[in-house]
mmCIF file of C-alpha atoms in Angstrom:
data_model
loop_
_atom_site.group_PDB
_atom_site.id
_atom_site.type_symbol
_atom_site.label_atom_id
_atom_site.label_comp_id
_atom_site.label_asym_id
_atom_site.label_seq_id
_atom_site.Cartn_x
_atom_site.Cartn_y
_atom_site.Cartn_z
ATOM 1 C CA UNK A 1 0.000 0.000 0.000
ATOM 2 C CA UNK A 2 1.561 3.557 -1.086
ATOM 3 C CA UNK A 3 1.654 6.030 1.741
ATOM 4 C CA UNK A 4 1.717 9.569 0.898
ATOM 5 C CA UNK A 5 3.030 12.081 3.423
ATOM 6 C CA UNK A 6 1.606 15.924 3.451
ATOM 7 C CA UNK A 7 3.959 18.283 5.157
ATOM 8 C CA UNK A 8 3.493 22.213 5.325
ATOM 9 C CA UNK A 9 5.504 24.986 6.413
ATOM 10 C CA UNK A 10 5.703 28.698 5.483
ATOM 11 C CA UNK A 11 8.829 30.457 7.185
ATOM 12 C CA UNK A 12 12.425 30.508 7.063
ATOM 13 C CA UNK A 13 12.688 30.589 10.716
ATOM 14 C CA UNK A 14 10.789 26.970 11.397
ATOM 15 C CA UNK A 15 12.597 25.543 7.762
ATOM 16 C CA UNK A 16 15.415 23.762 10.584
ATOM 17 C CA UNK A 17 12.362 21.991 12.438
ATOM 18 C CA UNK A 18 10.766 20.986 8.834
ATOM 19 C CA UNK A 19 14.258 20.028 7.446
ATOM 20 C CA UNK A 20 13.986 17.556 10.930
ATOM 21 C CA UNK A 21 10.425 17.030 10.167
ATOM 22 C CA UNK A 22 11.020 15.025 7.059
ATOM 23 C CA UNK A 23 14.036 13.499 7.525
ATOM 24 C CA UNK A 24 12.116 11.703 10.131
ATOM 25 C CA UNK A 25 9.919 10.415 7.303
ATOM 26 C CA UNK A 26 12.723 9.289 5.432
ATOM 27 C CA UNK A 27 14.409 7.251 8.128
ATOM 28 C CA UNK A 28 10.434 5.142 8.328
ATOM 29 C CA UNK A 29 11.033 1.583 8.000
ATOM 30 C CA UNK A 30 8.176 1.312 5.608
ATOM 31 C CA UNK A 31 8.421 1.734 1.702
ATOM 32 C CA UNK A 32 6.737 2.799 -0.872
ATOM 33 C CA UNK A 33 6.109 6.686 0.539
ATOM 34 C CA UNK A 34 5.608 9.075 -1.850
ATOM 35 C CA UNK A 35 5.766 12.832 0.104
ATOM 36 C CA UNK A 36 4.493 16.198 -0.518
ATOM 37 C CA UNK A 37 6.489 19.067 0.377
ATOM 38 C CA UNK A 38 3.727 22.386 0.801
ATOM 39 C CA UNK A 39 5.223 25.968 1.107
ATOM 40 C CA UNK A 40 2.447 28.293 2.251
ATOM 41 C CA UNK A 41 3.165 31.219 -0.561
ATOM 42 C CA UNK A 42 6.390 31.678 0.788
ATOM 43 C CA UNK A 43 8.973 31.858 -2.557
ATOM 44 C CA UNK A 44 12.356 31.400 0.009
ATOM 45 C CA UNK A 45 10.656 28.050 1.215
ATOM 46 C CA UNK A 46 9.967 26.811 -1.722
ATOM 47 C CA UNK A 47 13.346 27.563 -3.350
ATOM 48 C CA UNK A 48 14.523 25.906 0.026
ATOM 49 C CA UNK A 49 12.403 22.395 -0.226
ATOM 50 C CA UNK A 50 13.746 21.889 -3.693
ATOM 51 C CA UNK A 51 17.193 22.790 -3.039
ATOM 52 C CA UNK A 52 17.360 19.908 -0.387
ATOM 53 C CA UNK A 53 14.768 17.247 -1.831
ATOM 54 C CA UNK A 54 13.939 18.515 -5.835
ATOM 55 C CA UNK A 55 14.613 15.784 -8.051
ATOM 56 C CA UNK A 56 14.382 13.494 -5.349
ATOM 57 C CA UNK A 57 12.062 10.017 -6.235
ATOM 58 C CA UNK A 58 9.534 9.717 -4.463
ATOM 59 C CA UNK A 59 9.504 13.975 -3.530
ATOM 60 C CA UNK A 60 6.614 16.816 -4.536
ATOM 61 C CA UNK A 61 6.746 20.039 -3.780
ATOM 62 C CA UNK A 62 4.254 22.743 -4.312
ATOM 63 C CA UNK A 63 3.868 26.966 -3.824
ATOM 64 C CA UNK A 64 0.939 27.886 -2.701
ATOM 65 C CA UNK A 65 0.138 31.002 -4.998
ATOM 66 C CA UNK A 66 -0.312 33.250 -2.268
ATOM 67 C CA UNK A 67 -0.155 32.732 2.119
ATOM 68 C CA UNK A 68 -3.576 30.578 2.422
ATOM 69 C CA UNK A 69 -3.124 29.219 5.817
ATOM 70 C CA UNK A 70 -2.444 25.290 7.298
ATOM 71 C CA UNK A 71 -5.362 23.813 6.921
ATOM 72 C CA UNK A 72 -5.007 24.877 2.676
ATOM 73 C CA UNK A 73 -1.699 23.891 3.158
ATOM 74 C CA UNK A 74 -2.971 20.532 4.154
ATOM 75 C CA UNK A 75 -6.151 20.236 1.731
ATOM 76 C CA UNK A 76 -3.673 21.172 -1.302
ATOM 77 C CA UNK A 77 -0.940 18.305 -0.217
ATOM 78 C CA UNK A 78 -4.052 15.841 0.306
ATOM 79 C CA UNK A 79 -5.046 16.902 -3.317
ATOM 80 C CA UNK A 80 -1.797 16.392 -4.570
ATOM 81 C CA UNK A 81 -1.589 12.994 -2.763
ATOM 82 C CA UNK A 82 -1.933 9.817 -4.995
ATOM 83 C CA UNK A 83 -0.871 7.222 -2.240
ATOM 84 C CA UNK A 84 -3.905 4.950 -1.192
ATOM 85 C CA UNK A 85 -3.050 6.211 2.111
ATOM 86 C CA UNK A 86 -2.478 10.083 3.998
ATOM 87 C CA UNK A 87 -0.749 10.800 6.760
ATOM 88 C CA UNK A 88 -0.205 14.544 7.897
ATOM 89 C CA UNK A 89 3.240 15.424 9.949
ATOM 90 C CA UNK A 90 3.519 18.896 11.409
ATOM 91 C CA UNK A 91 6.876 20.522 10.668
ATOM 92 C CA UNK A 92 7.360 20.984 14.729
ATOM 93 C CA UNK A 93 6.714 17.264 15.228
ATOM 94 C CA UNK A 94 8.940 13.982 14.479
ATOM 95 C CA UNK A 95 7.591 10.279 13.917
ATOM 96 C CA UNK A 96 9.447 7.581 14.948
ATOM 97 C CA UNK A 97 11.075 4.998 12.849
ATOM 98 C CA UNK A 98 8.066 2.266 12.919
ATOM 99 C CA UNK A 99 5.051 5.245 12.616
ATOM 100 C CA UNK A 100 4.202 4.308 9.277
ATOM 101 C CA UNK A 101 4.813 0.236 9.478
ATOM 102 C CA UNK A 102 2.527 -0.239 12.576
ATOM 103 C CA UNK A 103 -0.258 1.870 10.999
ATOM 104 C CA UNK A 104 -0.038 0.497 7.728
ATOM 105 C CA UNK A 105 0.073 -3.035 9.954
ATOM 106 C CA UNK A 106 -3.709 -2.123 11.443
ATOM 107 C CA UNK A 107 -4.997 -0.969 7.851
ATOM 108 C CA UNK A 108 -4.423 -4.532 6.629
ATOM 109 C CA UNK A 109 -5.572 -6.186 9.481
ATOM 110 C CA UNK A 110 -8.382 -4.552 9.897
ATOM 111 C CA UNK A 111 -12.015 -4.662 8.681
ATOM 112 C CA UNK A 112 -12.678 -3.377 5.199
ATOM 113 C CA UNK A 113 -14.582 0.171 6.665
ATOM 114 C CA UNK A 114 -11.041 0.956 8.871
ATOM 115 C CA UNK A 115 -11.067 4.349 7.632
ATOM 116 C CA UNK A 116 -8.509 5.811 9.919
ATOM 117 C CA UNK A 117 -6.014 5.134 12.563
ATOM 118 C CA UNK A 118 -4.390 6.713 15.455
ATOM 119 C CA UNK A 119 -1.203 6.501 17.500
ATOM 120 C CA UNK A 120 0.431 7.322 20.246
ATOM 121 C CA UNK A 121 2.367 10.471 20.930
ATOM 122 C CA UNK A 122 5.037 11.579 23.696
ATOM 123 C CA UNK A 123 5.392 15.333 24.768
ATOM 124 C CA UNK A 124 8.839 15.855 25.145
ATOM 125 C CA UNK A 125 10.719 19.854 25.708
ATOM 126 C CA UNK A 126 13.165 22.064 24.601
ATOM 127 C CA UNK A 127 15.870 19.497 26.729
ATOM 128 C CA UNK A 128 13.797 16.387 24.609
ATOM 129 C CA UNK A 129 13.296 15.205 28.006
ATOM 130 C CA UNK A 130 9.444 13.160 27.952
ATOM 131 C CA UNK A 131 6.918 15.602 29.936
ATOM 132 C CA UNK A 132 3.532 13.502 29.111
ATOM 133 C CA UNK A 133 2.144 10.568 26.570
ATOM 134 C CA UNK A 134 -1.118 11.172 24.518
ATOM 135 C CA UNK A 135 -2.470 8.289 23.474
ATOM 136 C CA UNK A 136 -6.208 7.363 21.818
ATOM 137 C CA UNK A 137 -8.644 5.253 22.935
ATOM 138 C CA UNK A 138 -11.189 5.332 19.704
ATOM 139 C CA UNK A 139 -12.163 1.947 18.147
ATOM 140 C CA UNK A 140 -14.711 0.778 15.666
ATOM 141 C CA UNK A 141 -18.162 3.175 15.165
ATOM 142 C CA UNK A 142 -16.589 6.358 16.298
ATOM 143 C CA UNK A 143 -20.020 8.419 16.246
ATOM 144 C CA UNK A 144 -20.641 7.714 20.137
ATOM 145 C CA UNK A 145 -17.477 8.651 21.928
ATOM 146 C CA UNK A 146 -16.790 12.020 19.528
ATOM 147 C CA UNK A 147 -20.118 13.123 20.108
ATOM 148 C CA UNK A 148 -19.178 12.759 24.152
ATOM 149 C CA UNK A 149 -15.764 14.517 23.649
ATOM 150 C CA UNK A 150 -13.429 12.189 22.774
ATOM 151 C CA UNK A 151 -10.655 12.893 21.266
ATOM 152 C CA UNK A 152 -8.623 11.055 18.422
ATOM 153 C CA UNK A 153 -5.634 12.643 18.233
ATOM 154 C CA UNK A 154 -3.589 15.859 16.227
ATOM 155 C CA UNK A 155 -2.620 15.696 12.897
ATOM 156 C CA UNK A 156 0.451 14.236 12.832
ATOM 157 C CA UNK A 157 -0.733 11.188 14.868
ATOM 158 C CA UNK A 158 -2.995 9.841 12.378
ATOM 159 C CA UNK A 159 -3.062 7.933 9.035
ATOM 160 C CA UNK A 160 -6.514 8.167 6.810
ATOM 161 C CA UNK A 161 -7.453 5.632 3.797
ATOM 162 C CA UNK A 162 -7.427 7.880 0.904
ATOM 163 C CA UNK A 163 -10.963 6.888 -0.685
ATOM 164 C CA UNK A 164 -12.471 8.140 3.207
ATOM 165 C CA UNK A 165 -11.147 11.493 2.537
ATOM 166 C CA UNK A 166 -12.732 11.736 -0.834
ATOM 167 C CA UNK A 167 -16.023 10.531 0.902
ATOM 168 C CA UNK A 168 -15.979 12.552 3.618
ATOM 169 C CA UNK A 169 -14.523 15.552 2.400
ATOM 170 C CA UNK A 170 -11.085 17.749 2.781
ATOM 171 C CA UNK A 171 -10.493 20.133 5.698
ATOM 172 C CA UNK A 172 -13.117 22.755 6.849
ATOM 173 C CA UNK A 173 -10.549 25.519 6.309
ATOM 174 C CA UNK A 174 -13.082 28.093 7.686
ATOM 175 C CA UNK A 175 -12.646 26.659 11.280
ATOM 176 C CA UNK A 176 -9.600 28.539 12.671
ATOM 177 C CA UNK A 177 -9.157 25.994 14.997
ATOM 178 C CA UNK A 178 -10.313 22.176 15.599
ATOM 179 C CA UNK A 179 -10.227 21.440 11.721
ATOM 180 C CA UNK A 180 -9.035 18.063 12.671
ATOM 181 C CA UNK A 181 -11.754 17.449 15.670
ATOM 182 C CA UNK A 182 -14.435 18.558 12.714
ATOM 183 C CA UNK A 183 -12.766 16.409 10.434
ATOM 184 C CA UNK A 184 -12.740 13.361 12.461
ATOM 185 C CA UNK A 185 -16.322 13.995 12.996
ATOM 186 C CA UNK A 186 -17.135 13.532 9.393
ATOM 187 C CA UNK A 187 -14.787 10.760 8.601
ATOM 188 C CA UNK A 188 -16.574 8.679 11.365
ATOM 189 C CA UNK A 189 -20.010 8.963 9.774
ATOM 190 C CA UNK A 190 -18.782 6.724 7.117
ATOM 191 C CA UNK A 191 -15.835 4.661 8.179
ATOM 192 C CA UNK A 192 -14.425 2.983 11.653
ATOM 193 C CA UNK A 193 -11.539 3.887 13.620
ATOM 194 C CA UNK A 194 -8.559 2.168 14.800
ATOM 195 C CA UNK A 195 -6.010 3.263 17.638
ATOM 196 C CA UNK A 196 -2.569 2.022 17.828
ATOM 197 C CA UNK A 197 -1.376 2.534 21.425
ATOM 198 C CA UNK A 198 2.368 2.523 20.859
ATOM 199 C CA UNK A 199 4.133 6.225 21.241
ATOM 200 C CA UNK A 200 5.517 6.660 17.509
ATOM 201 C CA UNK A 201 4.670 10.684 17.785
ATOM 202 C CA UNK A 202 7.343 13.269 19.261
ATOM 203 C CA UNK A 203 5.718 16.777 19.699
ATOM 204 C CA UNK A 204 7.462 19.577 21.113
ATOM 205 C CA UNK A 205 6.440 22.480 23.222
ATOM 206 C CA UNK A 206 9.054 24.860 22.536
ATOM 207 C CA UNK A 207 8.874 25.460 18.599
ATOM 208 C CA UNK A 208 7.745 29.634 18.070
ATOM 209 C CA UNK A 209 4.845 30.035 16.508
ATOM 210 C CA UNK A 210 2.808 26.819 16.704
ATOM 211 C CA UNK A 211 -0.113 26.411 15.185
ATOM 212 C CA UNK A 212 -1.539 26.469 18.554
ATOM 213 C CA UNK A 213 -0.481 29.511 19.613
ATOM 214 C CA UNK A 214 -3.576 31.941 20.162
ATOM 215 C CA UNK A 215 -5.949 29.356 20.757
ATOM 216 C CA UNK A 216 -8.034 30.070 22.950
ATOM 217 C CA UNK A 217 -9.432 33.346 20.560
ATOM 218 C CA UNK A 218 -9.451 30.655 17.758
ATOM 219 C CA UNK A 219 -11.455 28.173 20.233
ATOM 220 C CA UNK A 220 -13.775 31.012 20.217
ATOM 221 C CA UNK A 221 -14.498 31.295 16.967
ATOM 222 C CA UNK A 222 -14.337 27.282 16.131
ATOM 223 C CA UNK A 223 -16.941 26.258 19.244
ATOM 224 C CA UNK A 224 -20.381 27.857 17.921
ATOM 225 C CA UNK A 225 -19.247 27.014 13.990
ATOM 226 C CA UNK A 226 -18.857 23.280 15.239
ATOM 227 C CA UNK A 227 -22.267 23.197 17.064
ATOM 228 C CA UNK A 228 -23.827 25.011 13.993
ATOM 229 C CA UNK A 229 -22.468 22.457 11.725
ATOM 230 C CA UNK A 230 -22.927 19.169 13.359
ATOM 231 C CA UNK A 231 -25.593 19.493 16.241
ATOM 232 C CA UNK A 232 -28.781 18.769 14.005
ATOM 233 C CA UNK A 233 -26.913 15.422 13.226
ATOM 234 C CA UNK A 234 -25.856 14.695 17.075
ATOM 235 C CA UNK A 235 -29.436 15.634 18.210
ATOM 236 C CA UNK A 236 -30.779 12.596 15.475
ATOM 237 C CA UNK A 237 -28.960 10.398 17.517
ATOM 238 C CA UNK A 238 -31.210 11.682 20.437
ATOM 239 C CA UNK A 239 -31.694 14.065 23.371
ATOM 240 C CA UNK A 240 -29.017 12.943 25.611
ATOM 241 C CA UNK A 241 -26.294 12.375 22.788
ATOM 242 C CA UNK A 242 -26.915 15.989 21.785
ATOM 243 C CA UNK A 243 -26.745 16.870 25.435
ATOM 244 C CA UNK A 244 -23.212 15.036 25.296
ATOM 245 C CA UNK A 245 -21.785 16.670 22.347
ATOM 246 C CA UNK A 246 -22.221 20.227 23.849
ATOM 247 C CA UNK A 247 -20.701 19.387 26.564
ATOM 248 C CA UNK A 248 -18.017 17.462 25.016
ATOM 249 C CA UNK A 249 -17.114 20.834 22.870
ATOM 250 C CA UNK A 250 -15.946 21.981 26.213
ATOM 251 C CA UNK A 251 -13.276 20.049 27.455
#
Protein backbone atom coordinates (compact mmCIF):
# COMPACT_ATOMS: atom_id res chain seq x y z
CA UNK A 1 0.00 0.00 0.00
CA UNK A 2 1.56 3.56 -1.09
CA UNK A 3 1.65 6.03 1.74
CA UNK A 4 1.72 9.57 0.90
CA UNK A 5 3.03 12.08 3.42
CA UNK A 6 1.61 15.92 3.45
CA UNK A 7 3.96 18.28 5.16
CA UNK A 8 3.49 22.21 5.33
CA UNK A 9 5.50 24.99 6.41
CA UNK A 10 5.70 28.70 5.48
CA UNK A 11 8.83 30.46 7.18
CA UNK A 12 12.43 30.51 7.06
CA UNK A 13 12.69 30.59 10.72
CA UNK A 14 10.79 26.97 11.40
CA UNK A 15 12.60 25.54 7.76
CA UNK A 16 15.41 23.76 10.58
CA UNK A 17 12.36 21.99 12.44
CA UNK A 18 10.77 20.99 8.83
CA UNK A 19 14.26 20.03 7.45
CA UNK A 20 13.99 17.56 10.93
CA UNK A 21 10.42 17.03 10.17
CA UNK A 22 11.02 15.03 7.06
CA UNK A 23 14.04 13.50 7.53
CA UNK A 24 12.12 11.70 10.13
CA UNK A 25 9.92 10.42 7.30
CA UNK A 26 12.72 9.29 5.43
CA UNK A 27 14.41 7.25 8.13
CA UNK A 28 10.43 5.14 8.33
CA UNK A 29 11.03 1.58 8.00
CA UNK A 30 8.18 1.31 5.61
CA UNK A 31 8.42 1.73 1.70
CA UNK A 32 6.74 2.80 -0.87
CA UNK A 33 6.11 6.69 0.54
CA UNK A 34 5.61 9.08 -1.85
CA UNK A 35 5.77 12.83 0.10
CA UNK A 36 4.49 16.20 -0.52
CA UNK A 37 6.49 19.07 0.38
CA UNK A 38 3.73 22.39 0.80
CA UNK A 39 5.22 25.97 1.11
CA UNK A 40 2.45 28.29 2.25
CA UNK A 41 3.17 31.22 -0.56
CA UNK A 42 6.39 31.68 0.79
CA UNK A 43 8.97 31.86 -2.56
CA UNK A 44 12.36 31.40 0.01
CA UNK A 45 10.66 28.05 1.22
CA UNK A 46 9.97 26.81 -1.72
CA UNK A 47 13.35 27.56 -3.35
CA UNK A 48 14.52 25.91 0.03
CA UNK A 49 12.40 22.39 -0.23
CA UNK A 50 13.75 21.89 -3.69
CA UNK A 51 17.19 22.79 -3.04
CA UNK A 52 17.36 19.91 -0.39
CA UNK A 53 14.77 17.25 -1.83
CA UNK A 54 13.94 18.52 -5.84
CA UNK A 55 14.61 15.78 -8.05
CA UNK A 56 14.38 13.49 -5.35
CA UNK A 57 12.06 10.02 -6.23
CA UNK A 58 9.53 9.72 -4.46
CA UNK A 59 9.50 13.97 -3.53
CA UNK A 60 6.61 16.82 -4.54
CA UNK A 61 6.75 20.04 -3.78
CA UNK A 62 4.25 22.74 -4.31
CA UNK A 63 3.87 26.97 -3.82
CA UNK A 64 0.94 27.89 -2.70
CA UNK A 65 0.14 31.00 -5.00
CA UNK A 66 -0.31 33.25 -2.27
CA UNK A 67 -0.15 32.73 2.12
CA UNK A 68 -3.58 30.58 2.42
CA UNK A 69 -3.12 29.22 5.82
CA UNK A 70 -2.44 25.29 7.30
CA UNK A 71 -5.36 23.81 6.92
CA UNK A 72 -5.01 24.88 2.68
CA UNK A 73 -1.70 23.89 3.16
CA UNK A 74 -2.97 20.53 4.15
CA UNK A 75 -6.15 20.24 1.73
CA UNK A 76 -3.67 21.17 -1.30
CA UNK A 77 -0.94 18.31 -0.22
CA UNK A 78 -4.05 15.84 0.31
CA UNK A 79 -5.05 16.90 -3.32
CA UNK A 80 -1.80 16.39 -4.57
CA UNK A 81 -1.59 12.99 -2.76
CA UNK A 82 -1.93 9.82 -5.00
CA UNK A 83 -0.87 7.22 -2.24
CA UNK A 84 -3.90 4.95 -1.19
CA UNK A 85 -3.05 6.21 2.11
CA UNK A 86 -2.48 10.08 4.00
CA UNK A 87 -0.75 10.80 6.76
CA UNK A 88 -0.21 14.54 7.90
CA UNK A 89 3.24 15.42 9.95
CA UNK A 90 3.52 18.90 11.41
CA UNK A 91 6.88 20.52 10.67
CA UNK A 92 7.36 20.98 14.73
CA UNK A 93 6.71 17.26 15.23
CA UNK A 94 8.94 13.98 14.48
CA UNK A 95 7.59 10.28 13.92
CA UNK A 96 9.45 7.58 14.95
CA UNK A 97 11.07 5.00 12.85
CA UNK A 98 8.07 2.27 12.92
CA UNK A 99 5.05 5.25 12.62
CA UNK A 100 4.20 4.31 9.28
CA UNK A 101 4.81 0.24 9.48
CA UNK A 102 2.53 -0.24 12.58
CA UNK A 103 -0.26 1.87 11.00
CA UNK A 104 -0.04 0.50 7.73
CA UNK A 105 0.07 -3.04 9.95
CA UNK A 106 -3.71 -2.12 11.44
CA UNK A 107 -5.00 -0.97 7.85
CA UNK A 108 -4.42 -4.53 6.63
CA UNK A 109 -5.57 -6.19 9.48
CA UNK A 110 -8.38 -4.55 9.90
CA UNK A 111 -12.01 -4.66 8.68
CA UNK A 112 -12.68 -3.38 5.20
CA UNK A 113 -14.58 0.17 6.67
CA UNK A 114 -11.04 0.96 8.87
CA UNK A 115 -11.07 4.35 7.63
CA UNK A 116 -8.51 5.81 9.92
CA UNK A 117 -6.01 5.13 12.56
CA UNK A 118 -4.39 6.71 15.45
CA UNK A 119 -1.20 6.50 17.50
CA UNK A 120 0.43 7.32 20.25
CA UNK A 121 2.37 10.47 20.93
CA UNK A 122 5.04 11.58 23.70
CA UNK A 123 5.39 15.33 24.77
CA UNK A 124 8.84 15.85 25.15
CA UNK A 125 10.72 19.85 25.71
CA UNK A 126 13.17 22.06 24.60
CA UNK A 127 15.87 19.50 26.73
CA UNK A 128 13.80 16.39 24.61
CA UNK A 129 13.30 15.20 28.01
CA UNK A 130 9.44 13.16 27.95
CA UNK A 131 6.92 15.60 29.94
CA UNK A 132 3.53 13.50 29.11
CA UNK A 133 2.14 10.57 26.57
CA UNK A 134 -1.12 11.17 24.52
CA UNK A 135 -2.47 8.29 23.47
CA UNK A 136 -6.21 7.36 21.82
CA UNK A 137 -8.64 5.25 22.94
CA UNK A 138 -11.19 5.33 19.70
CA UNK A 139 -12.16 1.95 18.15
CA UNK A 140 -14.71 0.78 15.67
CA UNK A 141 -18.16 3.17 15.16
CA UNK A 142 -16.59 6.36 16.30
CA UNK A 143 -20.02 8.42 16.25
CA UNK A 144 -20.64 7.71 20.14
CA UNK A 145 -17.48 8.65 21.93
CA UNK A 146 -16.79 12.02 19.53
CA UNK A 147 -20.12 13.12 20.11
CA UNK A 148 -19.18 12.76 24.15
CA UNK A 149 -15.76 14.52 23.65
CA UNK A 150 -13.43 12.19 22.77
CA UNK A 151 -10.65 12.89 21.27
CA UNK A 152 -8.62 11.06 18.42
CA UNK A 153 -5.63 12.64 18.23
CA UNK A 154 -3.59 15.86 16.23
CA UNK A 155 -2.62 15.70 12.90
CA UNK A 156 0.45 14.24 12.83
CA UNK A 157 -0.73 11.19 14.87
CA UNK A 158 -2.99 9.84 12.38
CA UNK A 159 -3.06 7.93 9.03
CA UNK A 160 -6.51 8.17 6.81
CA UNK A 161 -7.45 5.63 3.80
CA UNK A 162 -7.43 7.88 0.90
CA UNK A 163 -10.96 6.89 -0.68
CA UNK A 164 -12.47 8.14 3.21
CA UNK A 165 -11.15 11.49 2.54
CA UNK A 166 -12.73 11.74 -0.83
CA UNK A 167 -16.02 10.53 0.90
CA UNK A 168 -15.98 12.55 3.62
CA UNK A 169 -14.52 15.55 2.40
CA UNK A 170 -11.08 17.75 2.78
CA UNK A 171 -10.49 20.13 5.70
CA UNK A 172 -13.12 22.75 6.85
CA UNK A 173 -10.55 25.52 6.31
CA UNK A 174 -13.08 28.09 7.69
CA UNK A 175 -12.65 26.66 11.28
CA UNK A 176 -9.60 28.54 12.67
CA UNK A 177 -9.16 25.99 15.00
CA UNK A 178 -10.31 22.18 15.60
CA UNK A 179 -10.23 21.44 11.72
CA UNK A 180 -9.03 18.06 12.67
CA UNK A 181 -11.75 17.45 15.67
CA UNK A 182 -14.43 18.56 12.71
CA UNK A 183 -12.77 16.41 10.43
CA UNK A 184 -12.74 13.36 12.46
CA UNK A 185 -16.32 13.99 13.00
CA UNK A 186 -17.13 13.53 9.39
CA UNK A 187 -14.79 10.76 8.60
CA UNK A 188 -16.57 8.68 11.36
CA UNK A 189 -20.01 8.96 9.77
CA UNK A 190 -18.78 6.72 7.12
CA UNK A 191 -15.83 4.66 8.18
CA UNK A 192 -14.42 2.98 11.65
CA UNK A 193 -11.54 3.89 13.62
CA UNK A 194 -8.56 2.17 14.80
CA UNK A 195 -6.01 3.26 17.64
CA UNK A 196 -2.57 2.02 17.83
CA UNK A 197 -1.38 2.53 21.42
CA UNK A 198 2.37 2.52 20.86
CA UNK A 199 4.13 6.23 21.24
CA UNK A 200 5.52 6.66 17.51
CA UNK A 201 4.67 10.68 17.78
CA UNK A 202 7.34 13.27 19.26
CA UNK A 203 5.72 16.78 19.70
CA UNK A 204 7.46 19.58 21.11
CA UNK A 205 6.44 22.48 23.22
CA UNK A 206 9.05 24.86 22.54
CA UNK A 207 8.87 25.46 18.60
CA UNK A 208 7.74 29.63 18.07
CA UNK A 209 4.85 30.04 16.51
CA UNK A 210 2.81 26.82 16.70
CA UNK A 211 -0.11 26.41 15.19
CA UNK A 212 -1.54 26.47 18.55
CA UNK A 213 -0.48 29.51 19.61
CA UNK A 214 -3.58 31.94 20.16
CA UNK A 215 -5.95 29.36 20.76
CA UNK A 216 -8.03 30.07 22.95
CA UNK A 217 -9.43 33.35 20.56
CA UNK A 218 -9.45 30.65 17.76
CA UNK A 219 -11.46 28.17 20.23
CA UNK A 220 -13.78 31.01 20.22
CA UNK A 221 -14.50 31.29 16.97
CA UNK A 222 -14.34 27.28 16.13
CA UNK A 223 -16.94 26.26 19.24
CA UNK A 224 -20.38 27.86 17.92
CA UNK A 225 -19.25 27.01 13.99
CA UNK A 226 -18.86 23.28 15.24
CA UNK A 227 -22.27 23.20 17.06
CA UNK A 228 -23.83 25.01 13.99
CA UNK A 229 -22.47 22.46 11.73
CA UNK A 230 -22.93 19.17 13.36
CA UNK A 231 -25.59 19.49 16.24
CA UNK A 232 -28.78 18.77 14.00
CA UNK A 233 -26.91 15.42 13.23
CA UNK A 234 -25.86 14.69 17.07
CA UNK A 235 -29.44 15.63 18.21
CA UNK A 236 -30.78 12.60 15.48
CA UNK A 237 -28.96 10.40 17.52
CA UNK A 238 -31.21 11.68 20.44
CA UNK A 239 -31.69 14.06 23.37
CA UNK A 240 -29.02 12.94 25.61
CA UNK A 241 -26.29 12.38 22.79
CA UNK A 242 -26.92 15.99 21.79
CA UNK A 243 -26.74 16.87 25.44
CA UNK A 244 -23.21 15.04 25.30
CA UNK A 245 -21.79 16.67 22.35
CA UNK A 246 -22.22 20.23 23.85
CA UNK A 247 -20.70 19.39 26.56
CA UNK A 248 -18.02 17.46 25.02
CA UNK A 249 -17.11 20.83 22.87
CA UNK A 250 -15.95 21.98 26.21
CA UNK A 251 -13.28 20.05 27.45
Amino acid sequence: MKVSIVLCTYTLDRFPDFIEAVESVLAQTYDPVEIVLVSDGNDAVAYRMREEYGGREGVRIHNNDENRGISYSRTKGAELASGELVAFLDDDDRWLPEKISKQVDRFRSGRDDLGVVTVGSRIVDENGIQIGVKRSSVEGNAIEPLLNGGIVGSFSRVMVRAEAVARAGLLDESFPSWQDREWYFRLAKHYTFASERTVLVERRIDASGRISDDFERKRDVSYPKFIEKHRAFAAEQGPLAERRFVAGLSK
